[in-house]
Structures are given as structure tokens and as C-alpha cells.
PDB file of C-alpha atoms and ligand atoms in Angstrom:
ATOM      1  CA  MET A   1      68.286  -7.695  33.911  1.00  0.00           C
ATOM      2  CA  LYS A   2      71.031  -9.449  32.645  1.00  0.00           C
ATOM      3  CA  GLN A   3      69.694 -12.264  30.674  1.00  0.00           C
ATOM      4  CA  THR A   4      71.257 -15.690  30.087  1.00  0.00           C
ATOM      5  CA  VAL A   5      69.683 -17.452  27.125  1.00  0.00           C
ATOM      6  CA  LYS A   6      70.001 -14.592  24.399  1.00  0.00           C
ATOM      7  CA  LEU A   7      67.834 -14.753  21.383  1.00  0.00           C
ATOM      8  CA  ILE A   8      69.346 -13.833  17.913  1.00  0.00           C
ATOM      9  CA  VAL A   9      66.771 -13.631  14.763  1.00  0.00           C
ATOM     10  CA  GLY A  10      67.982 -13.393  11.342  1.00  0.00           C
ATOM     11  CA  ASN A  11      65.595 -10.969   9.291  1.00  0.00           C
ATOM     12  CA  TRP A  12      65.995 -11.860   5.740  1.00  0.00           C
ATOM     13  CA  LYS A  13      63.959  -9.095   4.041  1.00  0.00           C
ATOM     14  CA  MET A  14      63.112  -9.346   0.812  1.00  0.00           C
ATOM     15  CA  ASN A  15      66.062 -12.342  -0.248  1.00  0.00           C
ATOM     16  CA  GLY A  16      65.934 -15.860  -0.415  1.00  0.00           C
ATOM     17  CA  LEU A  17      65.329 -18.452  -2.908  1.00  0.00           C
ATOM     18  CA  ALA A  18      64.939 -21.881  -2.256  1.00  0.00           C
ATOM     19  CA  ALA A  19      68.721 -22.920  -3.428  1.00  0.00           C
ATOM     20  CA  ASP A  20      69.605 -20.843   0.031  1.00  0.00           C
ATOM     21  CA  LEU A  21      67.781 -23.889   2.224  1.00  0.00           C
ATOM     22  CA  ALA A  22      70.186 -26.408   0.967  1.00  0.00           C
ATOM     23  CA  GLY A  23      72.721 -23.653   1.029  1.00  0.00           C
ATOM     24  CA  ALA A  24      73.216 -21.113   4.189  1.00  0.00           C
ATOM     25  CA  VAL A  25      70.307 -22.589   5.975  1.00  0.00           C
ATOM     26  CA  ALA A  26      71.926 -26.113   5.856  1.00  0.00           C
ATOM     27  CA  GLU A  27      74.927 -24.795   6.587  1.00  0.00           C
ATOM     28  CA  MET A  28      73.661 -23.227   9.785  1.00  0.00           C
ATOM     29  CA  LEU A  29      71.637 -26.479  10.723  1.00  0.00           C
ATOM     30  CA  ALA A  30      74.956 -28.858  10.928  1.00  0.00           C
ATOM     31  CA  ASP A  31      76.999 -26.228  12.763  1.00  0.00           C
ATOM     32  CA  LEU A  32      73.791 -26.061  15.034  1.00  0.00           C
ATOM     33  CA  LYS A  33      73.624 -29.656  15.734  1.00  0.00           C
ATOM     34  CA  ALA A  34      77.104 -30.467  15.462  1.00  0.00           C
ATOM     35  CA  THR A  35      77.807 -27.728  18.517  1.00  0.00           C
ATOM     36  CA  PRO A  36      74.584 -26.644  20.043  1.00  0.00           C
ATOM     37  CA  ALA A  37      74.540 -23.020  20.989  1.00  0.00           C
ATOM     38  CA  SER A  38      73.681 -21.555  23.984  1.00  0.00           C
ATOM     39  CA  ALA A  39      71.832 -19.099  22.166  1.00  0.00           C
ATOM     40  CA  ARG A  40      68.376 -19.265  20.637  1.00  0.00           C
ATOM     41  CA  ALA A  41      68.394 -18.805  17.029  1.00  0.00           C
ATOM     42  CA  GLY A  42      66.083 -17.748  14.672  1.00  0.00           C
ATOM     43  CA  LEU A  43      65.015 -17.070  11.108  1.00  0.00           C
ATOM     44  CA  CYS A  44      62.562 -15.180   9.331  1.00  0.00           C
ATOM     45  CA  PRO A  45      62.319 -15.365   5.340  1.00  0.00           C
ATOM     46  CA  PRO A  46      60.003 -13.698   3.151  1.00  0.00           C
ATOM     47  CA  ALA A  47      56.821 -15.896   3.030  1.00  0.00           C
ATOM     48  CA  THR A  48      56.979 -18.021   0.312  1.00  0.00           C
ATOM     49  CA  LEU A  49      59.809 -19.822   1.975  1.00  0.00           C
ATOM     50  CA  ILE A  50      58.447 -20.072   5.304  1.00  0.00           C
ATOM     51  CA  GLU A  51      57.058 -23.475   4.943  1.00  0.00           C
ATOM     52  CA  ARG A  52      59.917 -24.815   2.876  1.00  0.00           C
ATOM     53  CA  MET A  53      62.266 -23.465   5.817  1.00  0.00           C
ATOM     54  CA  VAL A  54      60.353 -25.565   8.444  1.00  0.00           C
ATOM     55  CA  ARG A  55      60.786 -28.505   6.143  1.00  0.00           C
ATOM     56  CA  ALA A  56      64.254 -28.270   6.012  1.00  0.00           C
ATOM     57  CA  ILE A  57      64.783 -27.618   9.099  1.00  0.00           C
ATOM     58  CA  ASP A  58      62.477 -30.432  10.235  1.00  0.00           C
ATOM     59  CA  GLY A  59      62.528 -29.953  14.186  1.00  0.00           C
ATOM     60  CA  GLY A  60      66.395 -28.435  14.632  1.00  0.00           C
ATOM     61  CA  PRO A  61      67.084 -25.610  16.704  1.00  0.00           C
ATOM     62  CA  ILE A  62      66.347 -22.129  14.478  1.00  0.00           C
ATOM     63  CA  ALA A  63      62.382 -21.264  14.406  1.00  0.00           C
ATOM     64  CA  VAL A  64      60.897 -20.121  11.950  1.00  0.00           C
ATOM     65  CA  GLY A  65      58.879 -16.614  11.985  1.00  0.00           C
ATOM     66  CA  GLY A  66      57.105 -14.101   9.356  1.00  0.00           C
ATOM     67  CA  GLN A  67      58.334 -10.838   8.483  1.00  0.00           C
ATOM     68  CA  ASP A  68      54.834  -9.046   9.729  1.00  0.00           C
ATOM     69  CA  CYS A  69      51.193 -10.304   9.400  1.00  0.00           C
ATOM     70  CA  ARG A  70      47.796  -8.204   8.683  1.00  0.00           C
ATOM     71  CA  VAL A  71      45.051  -7.599  11.621  1.00  0.00           C
ATOM     72  CA  GLU A  72      42.815  -9.584   9.920  1.00  0.00           C
ATOM     73  CA  THR A  73      42.076 -13.359   9.651  1.00  0.00           C
ATOM     74  CA  LYS A  74      41.040 -13.553   6.224  1.00  0.00           C
ATOM     75  CA  GLY A  75      39.546 -11.598   3.136  1.00  0.00           C
ATOM     76  CA  ALA A  76      39.439  -9.734   0.422  1.00  0.00           C
ATOM     77  CA  PHE A  77      43.285  -8.219   1.358  1.00  0.00           C
ATOM     78  CA  THR A  78      45.069  -8.695  -1.812  1.00  0.00           C
ATOM     79  CA  GLY A  79      48.671  -9.163  -0.847  1.00  0.00           C
ATOM     80  CA  GLY A  80      48.013  -9.738   2.710  1.00  0.00           C
ATOM     81  CA  VAL A  81      49.343 -12.471   4.972  1.00  0.00           C
ATOM     82  CA  SER A  82      47.538 -13.640   7.902  1.00  0.00           C
ATOM     83  CA  ALA A  83      49.367 -14.270  11.486  1.00  0.00           C
ATOM     84  CA  GLY A  84      46.893 -17.797  11.224  1.00  0.00           C
ATOM     85  CA  MET A  85      48.276 -18.509   7.627  1.00  0.00           C
ATOM     86  CA  LEU A  86      51.750 -18.025   9.336  1.00  0.00           C
ATOM     87  CA  VAL A  87      51.338 -20.501  11.562  1.00  0.00           C
ATOM     88  CA  ASP A  88      49.541 -22.337   9.036  1.00  0.00           C
ATOM     89  CA  ALA A  89      52.849 -22.462   7.535  1.00  0.00           C
ATOM     90  CA  GLY A  90      54.998 -23.459  10.067  1.00  0.00           C
ATOM     91  CA  ALA A  91      56.292 -20.111  11.566  1.00  0.00           C
ATOM     92  CA  THR A  92      56.801 -19.836  15.596  1.00  0.00           C
ATOM     93  CA  MET A  93      57.495 -16.135  15.347  1.00  0.00           C
ATOM     94  CA  VAL A  94      57.024 -12.957  13.431  1.00  0.00           C
ATOM     95  CA  ILE A  95      58.349  -9.175  13.185  1.00  0.00           C
ATOM     96  CA  LEU A  96      55.704  -6.583  13.596  1.00  0.00           C
ATOM     97  CA  GLY A  97      56.644  -2.603  12.879  1.00  0.00           C
ATOM     98  CA  HIS A  98      60.116  -3.012  11.250  1.00  0.00           C
ATOM     99  CA  SER A  99      60.871   0.693  10.367  1.00  0.00           C
ATOM    100  CA  GLU A 100      60.978  -0.565   7.326  1.00  0.00           C
ATOM    101  CA  ARG A 101      57.566  -1.114   7.225  1.00  0.00           C
ATOM    102  CA  ARG A 102      56.539   2.021   9.947  1.00  0.00           C
ATOM    103  CA  GLN A 103      58.528   4.131   6.615  1.00  0.00           C
ATOM    104  CA  GLU A 104      57.843   2.262   3.359  1.00  0.00           C
ATOM    105  CA  PHE A 105      53.885   1.352   4.171  1.00  0.00           C
ATOM    106  CA  GLY A 106      53.121   4.240   6.503  1.00  0.00           C
ATOM    107  CA  GLU A 107      52.764   1.855   9.522  1.00  0.00           C
ATOM    108  CA  SER A 108      51.344   3.431  13.026  1.00  0.00           C
ATOM    109  CA  ASP A 109      52.080   2.738  16.703  1.00  0.00           C
ATOM    110  CA  ALA A 110      48.342   1.800  16.971  1.00  0.00           C
ATOM    111  CA  LEU A 111      48.376  -0.402  13.597  1.00  0.00           C
ATOM    112  CA  VAL A 112      51.708  -2.294  15.109  1.00  0.00           C
ATOM    113  CA  SER A 113      49.758  -2.763  18.598  1.00  0.00           C
ATOM    114  CA  ASP A 114      46.889  -4.447  16.232  1.00  0.00           C
ATOM    115  CA  LYS A 115      48.846  -6.944  14.532  1.00  0.00           C
ATOM    116  CA  VAL A 116      50.419  -7.673  17.865  1.00  0.00           C
ATOM    117  CA  GLY A 117      46.848  -8.557  19.255  1.00  0.00           C
ATOM    118  CA  ALA A 118      45.965 -10.689  16.288  1.00  0.00           C
ATOM    119  CA  ALA A 119      49.836 -12.377  16.513  1.00  0.00           C
ATOM    120  CA  LEU A 120      49.065 -13.162  20.218  1.00  0.00           C
ATOM    121  CA  GLN A 121      45.622 -14.192  19.028  1.00  0.00           C
ATOM    122  CA  ALA A 122      47.283 -17.022  16.217  1.00  0.00           C
ATOM    123  CA  GLY A 123      49.781 -18.089  18.891  1.00  0.00           C
ATOM    124  CA  LEU A 124      52.890 -16.422  17.260  1.00  0.00           C
ATOM    125  CA  MET A 125      55.560 -15.007  19.494  1.00  0.00           C
ATOM    126  CA  PRO A 126      55.633 -11.000  18.025  1.00  0.00           C
ATOM    127  CA  ILE A 127      58.939  -9.139  17.565  1.00  0.00           C
ATOM    128  CA  ILE A 128      58.187  -5.738  18.067  1.00  0.00           C
ATOM    129  CA  CYS A 129      60.415  -3.206  16.377  1.00  0.00           C
ATOM    130  CA  VAL A 130      60.891   0.383  17.317  1.00  0.00           C
ATOM    131  CA  GLY A 131      64.122   3.078  16.779  1.00  0.00           C
ATOM    132  CA  GLU A 132      64.519   6.745  15.653  1.00  0.00           C
ATOM    133  CA  THR A 133      65.947   8.653  12.677  1.00  0.00           C
ATOM    134  CA  LEU A 134      69.058  10.073  12.631  1.00  0.00           C
ATOM    135  CA  ALA A 135      67.415  13.445  12.610  1.00  0.00           C
ATOM    136  CA  GLN A 136      65.416  11.745  15.974  1.00  0.00           C
ATOM    137  CA  ARG A 137      69.015  11.282  17.932  1.00  0.00           C
ATOM    138  CA  GLU A 138      70.137  14.368  16.285  1.00  0.00           C
ATOM    139  CA  ALA A 139      67.378  16.498  17.832  1.00  0.00           C
ATOM    140  CA  GLY A 140      68.289  14.453  21.326  1.00  0.00           C
ATOM    141  CA  GLU A 141      64.939  12.945  21.100  1.00  0.00           C
ATOM    142  CA  ALA A 142      66.405   9.364  20.930  1.00  0.00           C
ATOM    143  CA  ALA A 143      64.653   7.801  24.286  1.00  0.00           C
ATOM    144  CA  ALA A 144      61.660  10.321  23.791  1.00  0.00           C
ATOM    145  CA  ILE A 145      60.567   8.662  20.270  1.00  0.00           C
ATOM    146  CA  VAL A 146      62.062   4.996  20.976  1.00  0.00           C
ATOM    147  CA  ARG A 147      59.540   5.479  25.142  1.00  0.00           C
ATOM    148  CA  GLY A 148      56.211   7.092  22.918  1.00  0.00           C
ATOM    149  CA  GLN A 149      56.750   3.822  20.295  1.00  0.00           C
ATOM    150  CA  ILE A 150      56.789   1.407  22.841  1.00  0.00           C
ATOM    151  CA  LEU A 151      53.515   2.814  24.478  1.00  0.00           C
ATOM    152  CA  GLY A 152      51.780   2.815  21.575  1.00  0.00           C
ATOM    153  CA  SER A 153      52.966  -0.465  19.797  1.00  0.00           C
ATOM    154  CA  LEU A 154      52.373  -2.695  22.521  1.00  0.00           C
ATOM    155  CA  HIS A 155      49.292  -4.728  23.580  1.00  0.00           C
ATOM    156  CA  ASP A 156      47.647  -5.600  26.483  1.00  0.00           C
ATOM    157  CA  GLY A 157      47.525  -9.060  25.871  1.00  0.00           C
ATOM    158  CA  LEU A 158      51.203  -9.393  26.043  1.00  0.00           C
ATOM    159  CA  THR A 159      51.798 -10.232  29.282  1.00  0.00           C
ATOM    160  CA  GLY A 160      52.361 -13.778  30.401  1.00  0.00           C
ATOM    161  CA  GLN A 161      53.360 -14.294  26.662  1.00  0.00           C
ATOM    162  CA  ASP A 162      56.531 -15.352  25.003  1.00  0.00           C
ATOM    163  CA  TRP A 163      57.733 -12.208  22.940  1.00  0.00           C
ATOM    164  CA  ALA A 164      60.461  -9.676  22.298  1.00  0.00           C
ATOM    165  CA  LEU A 165      60.935  -6.206  21.560  1.00  0.00           C
ATOM    166  CA  ALA A 166      63.939  -4.909  19.195  1.00  0.00           C
ATOM    167  CA  TYR A 167      65.840  -1.622  19.122  1.00  0.00           C
ATOM    168  CA  GLU A 168      66.447  -1.222  15.769  1.00  0.00           C
ATOM    169  CA  PRO A 169      67.866   2.990  15.113  1.00  0.00           C
ATOM    170  CA  VAL A 170      67.009   3.908  11.426  1.00  0.00           C
ATOM    171  CA  TRP A 171      70.575   4.881  10.905  1.00  0.00           C
ATOM    172  CA  ALA A 172      72.236   1.996  12.083  1.00  0.00           C
ATOM    173  CA  ILE A 173      70.312  -0.234   9.315  1.00  0.00           C
ATOM    174  CA  GLY A 174      72.092  -1.603   6.605  1.00  0.00           C
ATOM    175  CA  THR A 175      74.592   1.600   7.156  1.00  0.00           C
ATOM    176  CA  GLY A 176      77.616  -0.129   8.722  1.00  0.00           C
ATOM    177  CA  LEU A 177      76.885   2.310  11.426  1.00  0.00           C
ATOM    178  CA  THR A 178      76.068   1.289  14.921  1.00  0.00           C
ATOM    179  CA  PRO A 179      75.342   3.541  18.048  1.00  0.00           C
ATOM    180  CA  THR A 180      78.370   3.332  20.881  1.00  0.00           C
ATOM    181  CA  LEU A 181      77.910   0.360  23.678  1.00  0.00           C
ATOM    182  CA  ASP A 182      76.698   3.668  26.587  1.00  0.00           C
ATOM    183  CA  GLN A 183      73.867   4.360  23.503  1.00  0.00           C
ATOM    184  CA  ILE A 184      72.929   1.453  23.148  1.00  0.00           C
ATOM    185  CA  ALA A 185      72.834   0.702  26.799  1.00  0.00           C
ATOM    186  CA  GLU A 186      70.981   4.128  27.331  1.00  0.00           C
ATOM    187  CA  ILE A 187      67.993   3.381  25.145  1.00  0.00           C
ATOM    188  CA  HIS A 188      67.604  -0.338  26.039  1.00  0.00           C
ATOM    189  CA  ALA A 189      67.615   1.028  29.679  1.00  0.00           C
ATOM    190  CA  ALA A 190      64.705   3.518  28.532  1.00  0.00           C
ATOM    191  CA  ALA A 191      62.788   1.216  26.443  1.00  0.00           C
ATOM    192  CA  ARG A 192      62.679  -0.994  29.471  1.00  0.00           C
ATOM    193  CA  ASP A 193      61.415   1.329  31.980  1.00  0.00           C
ATOM    194  CA  ALA A 194      58.738   1.909  28.938  1.00  0.00           C
ATOM    195  CA  MET A 195      57.548  -1.424  28.828  1.00  0.00           C
ATOM    196  CA  ILE A 196      56.916  -1.806  32.523  1.00  0.00           C
ATOM    197  CA  GLU A 197      55.817   1.889  32.252  1.00  0.00           C
ATOM    198  CA  ARG A 198      53.044   0.305  29.979  1.00  0.00           C
ATOM    199  CA  LEU A 199      52.707  -3.505  30.890  1.00  0.00           C
ATOM    200  CA  GLY A 200      53.412  -3.328  34.987  1.00  0.00           C
ATOM    201  CA  ASP A 201      55.439  -6.075  36.191  1.00  0.00           C
ATOM    202  CA  GLY A 202      54.289  -7.812  32.643  1.00  0.00           C
ATOM    203  CA  GLY A 203      57.242  -5.619  31.029  1.00  0.00           C
ATOM    204  CA  ARG A 204      59.484  -6.829  33.101  1.00  0.00           C
ATOM    205  CA  THR A 205      61.226  -9.812  31.060  1.00  0.00           C
ATOM    206  CA  ALA A 206      61.141 -10.098  27.467  1.00  0.00           C
ATOM    207  CA  PRO A 207      64.135  -9.665  26.055  1.00  0.00           C
ATOM    208  CA  ILE A 208      64.965  -6.224  24.115  1.00  0.00           C
ATOM    209  CA  LEU A 209      66.836  -6.981  21.347  1.00  0.00           C
ATOM    210  CA  TYR A 210      69.684  -4.461  19.790  1.00  0.00           C
ATOM    211  CA  GLY A 211      69.689  -4.557  15.998  1.00  0.00           C
ATOM    212  CA  GLY A 212      71.633  -2.322  13.393  1.00  0.00           C
ATOM    213  CA  SER A 213      74.586  -3.390  11.458  1.00  0.00           C
ATOM    214  CA  VAL A 214      74.972  -6.423  13.926  1.00  0.00           C
ATOM    215  CA  ASN A 215      77.963  -8.483  12.568  1.00  0.00           C
ATOM    216  CA  PRO A 216      80.866 -10.906  13.632  1.00  0.00           C
ATOM    217  CA  GLY A 217      83.129  -8.323  15.040  1.00  0.00           C
ATOM    218  CA  ASN A 218      80.427  -6.272  16.997  1.00  0.00           C
ATOM    219  CA  ALA A 219      77.968  -8.581  18.556  1.00  0.00           C
ATOM    220  CA  ARG A 220      79.880 -10.140  20.975  1.00  0.00           C
ATOM    221  CA  ASP A 221      80.515  -6.443  22.889  1.00  0.00           C
ATOM    222  CA  ILE A 222      76.767  -5.363  21.882  1.00  0.00           C
ATOM    223  CA  LEU A 223      75.373  -8.743  23.504  1.00  0.00           C
ATOM    224  CA  ALA A 224      78.111  -8.274  26.679  1.00  0.00           C
ATOM    225  CA  LEU A 225      75.279  -5.446  27.787  1.00  0.00           C
ATOM    226  CA  ASP A 226      72.840  -5.742  30.818  1.00  0.00           C
ATOM    227  CA  GLU A 227      69.772  -5.292  28.810  1.00  0.00           C
ATOM    228  CA  VAL A 228      70.657  -6.794  25.811  1.00  0.00           C
ATOM    229  CA  GLY A 229      68.811 -10.193  25.228  1.00  0.00           C
ATOM    230  CA  GLY A 230      69.601 -10.715  21.910  1.00  0.00           C
ATOM    231  CA  ALA A 231      70.149  -9.044  18.053  1.00  0.00           C
ATOM    232  CA  LEU A 232      68.250  -9.059  15.178  1.00  0.00           C
ATOM    233  CA  VAL A 233      70.302  -9.521  12.026  1.00  0.00           C
ATOM    234  CA  GLY A 234      69.565  -8.224   8.706  1.00  0.00           C
ATOM    235  CA  GLY A 235      72.336  -8.656   6.280  1.00  0.00           C
ATOM    236  CA  ALA A 236      74.975 -10.993   8.394  1.00  0.00           C
ATOM    237  CA  SER A 237      71.837 -13.578   8.365  1.00  0.00           C
ATOM    238  CA  LEU A 238      71.921 -14.048   4.688  1.00  0.00           C
ATOM    239  CA  LYS A 239      75.754 -15.221   5.615  1.00  0.00           C
ATOM    240  CA  ALA A 240      76.002 -18.894   7.256  1.00  0.00           C
ATOM    241  CA  ALA A 241      79.423 -17.824   8.589  1.00  0.00           C
ATOM    242  CA  ASP A 242      78.290 -14.553   9.747  1.00  0.00           C
ATOM    243  CA  PHE A 243      75.187 -15.808  11.305  1.00  0.00           C
ATOM    244  CA  LEU A 244      76.451 -18.636  12.969  1.00  0.00           C
ATOM    245  CA  ALA A 245      79.604 -16.152  14.714  1.00  0.00           C
ATOM    246  CA  ILE A 246      76.744 -13.762  16.023  1.00  0.00           C
ATOM    247  CA  ILE A 247      74.862 -16.912  17.583  1.00  0.00           C
ATOM    248  CA  ARG A 248      78.373 -18.159  18.867  1.00  0.00           C
ATOM    249  CA  ALA A 249      78.947 -14.820  20.283  1.00  0.00           C
ATOM    250  CA  ALA A 250      75.910 -14.872  22.595  1.00  0.00           C
TER     251      ALA A 250
HETATM  252  P1  LIG B   1      71.262  -4.634   9.136  1.00  0.00           P
HETATM  253  O1  LIG B   1      71.524  -6.235  10.173  1.00  0.00           O
HETATM  254  O2  LIG B   1      71.291  -5.442   7.650  1.00  0.00           O
HETATM  255  O3  LIG B   1      71.518  -3.358   9.538  1.00  0.00           O
HETATM  256  O4  LIG B   1      69.351  -5.071   9.200  1.00  0.00           O
HETATM  257  C1  LIG B   1      68.882  -4.956  10.601  1.00  0.00           C
HETATM  258  C2  LIG B   1      67.357  -5.208  10.743  1.00  0.00           C
HETATM  259  O5  LIG B   1      66.803  -4.561  10.323  1.00  0.00           O
HETATM  260  C3  LIG B   1      67.187  -6.488  11.197  1.00  0.00           C
HETATM  261  O6  LIG B   1      65.857  -6.153  11.295  1.00  0.00           O
END
């Protein structure tokens, strides 16, 4: 399905200090206010910056999100942040099941699904990440891995909600490598089939973002693909000029 309004979300990962609000974010905001973009834009900074970023954006055309949340609403979980806390800080979206969390923290599909439920309960828009490793791609398993992750990580409650899937091949993250346009189109089509297999009609409309070394040079071609509903951008979202160029390419 061709999606006309694309969603471009920046994942700052463990980067960003207050100075970046006066710098990169102020620059992005001024540009988007002067010339409104045709795409929806979001930024997911570290939890420490969410509230200040919301204040800095002050109702402007950039949504703010978290990068993870716990399943529980509160309690003895040192270091944890709940979905309700993200909402309390002003977030409207949350990235869940990012490959860095799946790898570093051993997050399973079942846990990601439970987190999706918690995010929906709190009123957040979940952005659910899936993607194969290089070994899995070389073994010809990319589509099957992505299908399995989708079947396991989605949640019954997604039907009728605002949510997005993000296809991020692990080997393309932070490497400067990207799949070919044909490979992206193939996995996005397989992802759509799996979303419908899991949710029925509820899987038809959520955008499928592509993530992994998106930059101003490759964004336009990737975003022009039929089943690419937007982008999840890491490194390039830290630089105002690059992130703006990607938003403008959508
Ligand atoms: P890069 O754009 O830096 O490759 O990161 C992609 C990513 O992991 C976004 O979630």
C-alpha cells in the first residue's frame, strides 16, 4: 500500500545532552515551522531529555518518544522506566524491541509483545522493531526471521491503534550498509503479510518504517518504495541538516 504521509522518527540512542536542544533541535524546529513538512516527524531522545525536549518543542511539529519501557507500571525495578512515566514526561510514542535491546538485554518476542501491551495501555504509539542478522540473511532466512519476530512481537490490542513496524536489518544499523531497494521491498512485503497473518485487517494500515543507515543520500529512493511508510533514523537524526533532509525527502 502506498502511504502518502510518511513517518520519520529519529532514534538518538544513548546520545544527547541539554545543549542539543538549543542546538540541533532548535534548528530542526525553526526549519519545520518556516516550511511545514509533508511527513510526520518524531525524535526519541534518552529518557533524561524527554521532558526538556517536549518543552523545547512546545507543541511544534516534532513528536517526542521513548526508546524502551518496562511492562510493569511501577515498583522495585531499579533503573526501569514505565510507559506511564514516558507519557507523564510528555512522550507520545515509544520504540520497542530495538535490535540493540534484543541483543544487549536478551529481549524476546514475548517480552516485546508485553511491552507493546503496556505502551498501548498508557496511550503511547508503539514502534515495534524487527530485523535479521547478517548470518541469517546469508543463510537466506531474512523473510522467515522477520515473519517470526512479527508473529511473536505484535499484540492483539494493536488493531485500531496508531502504531508502526520498523524493519531494521541488524547488519545495516550504524554500518553505512543498506540492503538493495529490491531487498527492502521484498522484506516490507513479507512483513505486511505477517502483520495481516497476525492481526487480520488490523495489520493492513500501520506504516512499515525502514531503518539502518538511512541518510540524506539514500532516503529519497528508499522512501519512494510502495510499502515503505517512513524511516527510523539513528546517526543521521543527531544532525539537524541531515535529519531535515531525510524529512524533506519523504
Ligand atoms: P543508523 O541510522 O545509525 O544506522 O541506526 C538505525 C537505528 O538503529 C535506528 O533505530
